[in-house]
Amino acid sequence: MTLIRSLAAALLLACALPASADIFKCTDPISGKVTYTNTKIGEKGCTLLSKDQNVSAVPANGAKKPAASPTDFPKVDNSTQRARDNDRRKILETELASEERALESAKKELAEQESMRSGGERNFSRVQERVKPFQDQVELHERNVEAIRAEIAKLR
């Protein structure tokens, strides 16, 4: 889920339209603090670095502005949202139980494969090649279980 949010944020930033502005470098004569801005601060201490450059509108401190929802955006009352959250929790718990069963099954299959050896597998690397897909399945189910548990922990 966080990967999807990160990709969406990156896509939004990539699609942002650039703005055009003059860029000034202003140095405070007392403190020596350097500020880059699109407006001249005072007469002394500011030099024009470039004229009409494309600049990005990213806050200097990295703070995110809260997104305002449109006035016509549909609102949901608390009881409806609580019911939706409960439904989501039930779905996630069902998925978790299913994934845990699949994990146990994959672990049993892995144990069976690790315990048997055929005559042609005198070399340990051949055993590893045969067992690798079963190990991958166990790891996949373990990651899925952890991801579902993380989603359940995020619920209110």
PDB file of C-alpha atoms in Angstrom:
ATOM      1  CA  MET A   1       0.000   0.000   0.000  1.00  0.00           C
ATOM      2  CA  THR A   2       2.829   2.414   0.797  1.00  0.00           C
ATOM      3  CA  LEU A   3       4.453   1.577  -2.523  1.00  0.00           C
ATOM      4  CA  ILE A   4       1.270   2.629  -4.311  1.00  0.00           C
ATOM      5  CA  ARG A   5       1.143   5.874  -2.324  1.00  0.00           C
ATOM      6  CA  SER A   6       4.801   6.592  -3.067  1.00  0.00           C
ATOM      7  CA  LEU A   7       4.317   5.960  -6.777  1.00  0.00           C
ATOM      8  CA  ALA A   8       1.224   8.178  -6.816  1.00  0.00           C
ATOM      9  CA  ALA A   9       3.107  10.988  -5.075  1.00  0.00           C
ATOM     10  CA  ALA A  10       6.037  10.649  -7.485  1.00  0.00           C
ATOM     11  CA  LEU A  11       3.657  10.741 -10.451  1.00  0.00           C
ATOM     12  CA  LEU A  12       1.957  13.873  -9.127  1.00  0.00           C
ATOM     13  CA  LEU A  13       5.292  15.604  -8.609  1.00  0.00           C
ATOM     14  CA  ALA A  14       6.450  14.614 -12.086  1.00  0.00           C
ATOM     15  CA  CYS A  15       3.277  16.029 -13.626  1.00  0.00           C
ATOM     16  CA  ALA A  16       3.487  19.382 -11.799  1.00  0.00           C
ATOM     17  CA  LEU A  17       3.645  22.280 -14.183  1.00  0.00           C
ATOM     18  CA  PRO A  18       6.813  24.359 -13.871  1.00  0.00           C
ATOM     19  CA  ALA A  19       6.599  28.035 -12.985  1.00  0.00           C
ATOM     20  CA  SER A  20       8.745  30.772 -14.438  1.00  0.00           C
ATOM     21  CA  ALA A  21      10.399  33.368 -12.190  1.00  0.00           C
ATOM     22  CA  ASP A  22      13.472  35.509 -11.660  1.00  0.00           C
ATOM     23  CA  ILE A  23      15.844  34.024  -9.118  1.00  0.00           C
ATOM     24  CA  PHE A  24      17.629  36.265  -6.612  1.00  0.00           C
ATOM     25  CA  LYS A  25      20.372  35.354  -4.168  1.00  0.00           C
ATOM     26  CA  CYS A  26      19.994  37.570  -1.110  1.00  0.00           C
ATOM     27  CA  THR A  27      22.560  37.717   1.682  1.00  0.00           C
ATOM     28  CA  ASP A  28      21.575  39.281   4.997  1.00  0.00           C
ATOM     29  CA  PRO A  29      24.273  41.887   5.803  1.00  0.00           C
ATOM     30  CA  ILE A  30      24.017  41.274   9.563  1.00  0.00           C
ATOM     31  CA  SER A  31      23.714  37.490   9.923  1.00  0.00           C
ATOM     32  CA  GLY A  32      25.180  36.485   6.570  1.00  0.00           C
ATOM     33  CA  LYS A  33      22.239  34.134   5.951  1.00  0.00           C
ATOM     34  CA  VAL A  34      21.770  33.325   2.255  1.00  0.00           C
ATOM     35  CA  THR A  35      18.235  33.118   0.854  1.00  0.00           C
ATOM     36  CA  TYR A  36      17.209  32.211  -2.677  1.00  0.00           C
ATOM     37  CA  THR A  37      13.926  33.811  -3.667  1.00  0.00           C
ATOM     38  CA  ASN A  38      11.866  35.049  -6.591  1.00  0.00           C
ATOM     39  CA  THR A  39      11.504  38.551  -5.119  1.00  0.00           C
ATOM     40  CA  LYS A  40      14.195  41.061  -4.221  1.00  0.00           C
ATOM     41  CA  ILE A  41      14.543  41.522  -0.459  1.00  0.00           C
ATOM     42  CA  GLY A  42      15.720  45.059   0.157  1.00  0.00           C
ATOM     43  CA  GLU A  43      18.090  46.989  -2.097  1.00  0.00           C
ATOM     44  CA  LYS A  44      21.440  45.753  -0.821  1.00  0.00           C
ATOM     45  CA  GLY A  45      22.655  42.179  -0.649  1.00  0.00           C
ATOM     46  CA  CYS A  46      20.485  40.759  -3.479  1.00  0.00           C
ATOM     47  CA  THR A  47      21.859  39.756  -6.847  1.00  0.00           C
ATOM     48  CA  LEU A  48      19.915  38.496  -9.833  1.00  0.00           C
ATOM     49  CA  LEU A  49      21.129  34.979 -10.622  1.00  0.00           C
ATOM     50  CA  SER A  50      18.963  34.314 -13.636  1.00  0.00           C
ATOM     51  CA  LYS A  51      15.960  35.758 -15.343  1.00  0.00           C
ATOM     52  CA  ASP A  52      12.746  33.819 -16.042  1.00  0.00           C
ATOM     53  CA  GLN A  53      14.007  30.381 -15.011  1.00  0.00           C
ATOM     54  CA  ASN A  54      11.736  27.399 -14.622  1.00  0.00           C
ATOM     55  CA  VAL A  55      11.479  26.682 -10.918  1.00  0.00           C
ATOM     56  CA  SER A  56       9.816  23.995  -8.877  1.00  0.00           C
ATOM     57  CA  ALA A  57       7.244  24.932  -6.268  1.00  0.00           C
ATOM     58  CA  VAL A  58       8.467  22.665  -3.474  1.00  0.00           C
ATOM     59  CA  PRO A  59       8.354  23.909   0.122  1.00  0.00           C
ATOM     60  CA  ALA A  60      11.865  24.548   1.452  1.00  0.00           C
ATOM     61  CA  ASN A  61      11.270  22.688   4.715  1.00  0.00           C
ATOM     62  CA  GLY A  62       9.737  19.646   2.996  1.00  0.00           C
ATOM     63  CA  ALA A  63       6.413  20.170   4.783  1.00  0.00           C
ATOM     64  CA  LYS A  64       3.359  18.786   3.088  1.00  0.00           C
ATOM     65  CA  LYS A  65       0.267  20.904   2.763  1.00  0.00           C
ATOM     66  CA  PRO A  66      -2.915  19.078   3.707  1.00  0.00           C
ATOM     67  CA  ALA A  67      -5.021  18.332   0.666  1.00  0.00           C
ATOM     68  CA  ALA A  68      -8.310  20.165   0.742  1.00  0.00           C
ATOM     69  CA  SER A  69     -11.268  18.103  -0.358  1.00  0.00           C
ATOM     70  CA  PRO A  70     -13.696  19.723  -2.778  1.00  0.00           C
ATOM     71  CA  THR A  71     -16.882  21.137  -1.314  1.00  0.00           C
ATOM     72  CA  ASP A  72     -19.005  18.728  -3.352  1.00  0.00           C
ATOM     73  CA  PHE A  73     -16.946  15.703  -2.245  1.00  0.00           C
ATOM     74  CA  PRO A  74     -19.259  13.081  -0.730  1.00  0.00           C
ATOM     75  CA  LYS A  75     -19.046  12.799   3.050  1.00  0.00           C
ATOM     76  CA  VAL A  76     -19.635   9.641   5.055  1.00  0.00           C
ATOM     77  CA  ASP A  77     -21.075   9.664   8.555  1.00  0.00           C
ATOM     78  CA  ASN A  78     -19.207   7.986  11.410  1.00  0.00           C
ATOM     79  CA  SER A  79     -21.437   4.912  11.638  1.00  0.00           C
ATOM     80  CA  THR A  80     -21.083   4.174   7.916  1.00  0.00           C
ATOM     81  CA  GLN A  81     -17.309   4.598   8.113  1.00  0.00           C
ATOM     82  CA  ARG A  82     -17.161   2.354  11.194  1.00  0.00           C
ATOM     83  CA  ALA A  83     -19.149  -0.321   9.321  1.00  0.00           C
ATOM     84  CA  ARG A  84     -16.774  -0.048   6.358  1.00  0.00           C
ATOM     85  CA  ASP A  85     -13.767  -0.333   8.669  1.00  0.00           C
ATOM     86  CA  ASN A  86     -15.281  -3.419  10.311  1.00  0.00           C
ATOM     87  CA  ASP A  87     -15.910  -4.987   6.900  1.00  0.00           C
ATOM     88  CA  ARG A  88     -12.321  -4.261   5.891  1.00  0.00           C
ATOM     89  CA  ARG A  89     -11.041  -5.807   9.112  1.00  0.00           C
ATOM     90  CA  LYS A  90     -13.114  -8.974   8.499  1.00  0.00           C
ATOM     91  CA  ILE A  91     -11.828  -9.245   4.917  1.00  0.00           C
ATOM     92  CA  LEU A  92      -8.217  -8.779   6.037  1.00  0.00           C
ATOM     93  CA  GLU A  93      -8.632 -11.343   8.835  1.00  0.00           C
ATOM     94  CA  THR A  94     -10.070 -13.839   6.333  1.00  0.00           C
ATOM     95  CA  GLU A  95      -7.163 -13.186   3.966  1.00  0.00           C
ATOM     96  CA  LEU A  96      -4.727 -13.579   6.862  1.00  0.00           C
ATOM     97  CA  ALA A  97      -6.199 -16.952   7.849  1.00  0.00           C
ATOM     98  CA  SER A  98      -6.071 -18.130   4.234  1.00  0.00           C
ATOM     99  CA  GLU A  99      -2.486 -16.960   3.802  1.00  0.00           C
ATOM    100  CA  GLU A 100      -1.422 -18.619   7.073  1.00  0.00           C
ATOM    101  CA  ARG A 101      -2.906 -21.914   5.847  1.00  0.00           C
ATOM    102  CA  ALA A 102      -1.034 -21.525   2.554  1.00  0.00           C
ATOM    103  CA  LEU A 103       2.165 -20.795   4.507  1.00  0.00           C
ATOM    104  CA  GLU A 104       1.784 -23.966   6.583  1.00  0.00           C
ATOM    105  CA  SER A 105       1.142 -25.998   3.430  1.00  0.00           C
ATOM    106  CA  ALA A 106       4.204 -24.498   1.728  1.00  0.00           C
ATOM    107  CA  LYS A 107       6.334 -25.268   4.799  1.00  0.00           C
ATOM    108  CA  LYS A 108       5.167 -28.916   4.753  1.00  0.00           C
ATOM    109  CA  GLU A 109       5.978 -29.246   1.052  1.00  0.00           C
ATOM    110  CA  LEU A 110       9.406 -27.697   1.646  1.00  0.00           C
ATOM    111  CA  ALA A 111      10.099 -30.104   4.504  1.00  0.00           C
ATOM    112  CA  GLU A 112       9.081 -33.054   2.319  1.00  0.00           C
ATOM    113  CA  GLN A 113      11.353 -31.899  -0.499  1.00  0.00           C
ATOM    114  CA  GLU A 114      14.268 -31.312   1.855  1.00  0.00           C
ATOM    115  CA  SER A 115      13.918 -34.784   3.391  1.00  0.00           C
ATOM    116  CA  MET A 116      13.904 -36.755   0.132  1.00  0.00           C
ATOM    117  CA  ARG A 117      16.865 -37.370  -2.143  1.00  0.00           C
ATOM    118  CA  SER A 118      16.843 -39.089  -5.470  1.00  0.00           C
ATOM    119  CA  GLY A 119      19.773 -41.161  -6.751  1.00  0.00           C
ATOM    120  CA  GLY A 120      20.838 -38.512  -9.253  1.00  0.00           C
ATOM    121  CA  GLU A 121      21.212 -35.831  -6.586  1.00  0.00           C
ATOM    122  CA  ARG A 122      24.564 -36.716  -5.114  1.00  0.00           C
ATOM    123  CA  ASN A 123      25.589 -33.111  -5.540  1.00  0.00           C
ATOM    124  CA  PHE A 124      24.186 -30.719  -2.906  1.00  0.00           C
ATOM    125  CA  SER A 125      23.740 -27.946  -5.482  1.00  0.00           C
ATOM    126  CA  ARG A 126      21.201 -30.107  -7.365  1.00  0.00           C
ATOM    127  CA  VAL A 127      19.244 -30.559  -4.156  1.00  0.00           C
ATOM    128  CA  GLN A 128      19.290 -26.795  -3.655  1.00  0.00           C
ATOM    129  CA  GLU A 129      18.047 -26.231  -7.224  1.00  0.00           C
ATOM    130  CA  ARG A 130      15.139 -28.616  -6.650  1.00  0.00           C
ATOM    131  CA  VAL A 131      14.243 -27.135  -3.250  1.00  0.00           C
ATOM    132  CA  LYS A 132      14.615 -23.452  -4.247  1.00  0.00           C
ATOM    133  CA  PRO A 133      11.061 -23.016  -5.683  1.00  0.00           C
ATOM    134  CA  PHE A 134       9.605 -24.422  -2.457  1.00  0.00           C
ATOM    135  CA  GLN A 135      11.725 -22.037  -0.376  1.00  0.00           C
ATOM    136  CA  ASP A 136      10.551 -19.162  -2.559  1.00  0.00           C
ATOM    137  CA  GLN A 137       6.911 -20.106  -1.924  1.00  0.00           C
ATOM    138  CA  VAL A 138       7.484 -20.151   1.839  1.00  0.00           C
ATOM    139  CA  GLU A 139       9.152 -16.715   1.700  1.00  0.00           C
ATOM    140  CA  LEU A 140       6.321 -15.326  -0.447  1.00  0.00           C
ATOM    141  CA  HIS A 141       3.658 -16.491   2.004  1.00  0.00           C
ATOM    142  CA  GLU A 142       5.664 -15.165   4.964  1.00  0.00           C
ATOM    143  CA  ARG A 143       5.877 -11.717   3.329  1.00  0.00           C
ATOM    144  CA  ASN A 144       2.143 -11.796   2.573  1.00  0.00           C
ATOM    145  CA  VAL A 145       1.301 -12.681   6.187  1.00  0.00           C
ATOM    146  CA  GLU A 146       3.461  -9.808   7.451  1.00  0.00           C
ATOM    147  CA  ALA A 147       1.903  -7.350   4.995  1.00  0.00           C
ATOM    148  CA  ILE A 148      -1.637  -8.326   5.980  1.00  0.00           C
ATOM    149  CA  ARG A 149      -0.770  -8.066   9.684  1.00  0.00           C
ATOM    150  CA  ALA A 150       0.653  -4.584   9.047  1.00  0.00           C
ATOM    151  CA  GLU A 151      -2.569  -3.540   7.300  1.00  0.00           C
ATOM    152  CA  ILE A 152      -4.663  -4.862  10.191  1.00  0.00           C
ATOM    153  CA  ALA A 153      -2.471  -2.945  12.650  1.00  0.00           C
ATOM    154  CA  LYS A 154      -3.150   0.298  10.718  1.00  0.00           C
ATOM    155  CA  LEU A 155      -6.901  -0.017  11.155  1.00  0.00           C
ATOM    156  CA  ARG A 156      -8.585   2.155  13.760  1.00  0.00           C
TER     157      ARG A 156
END
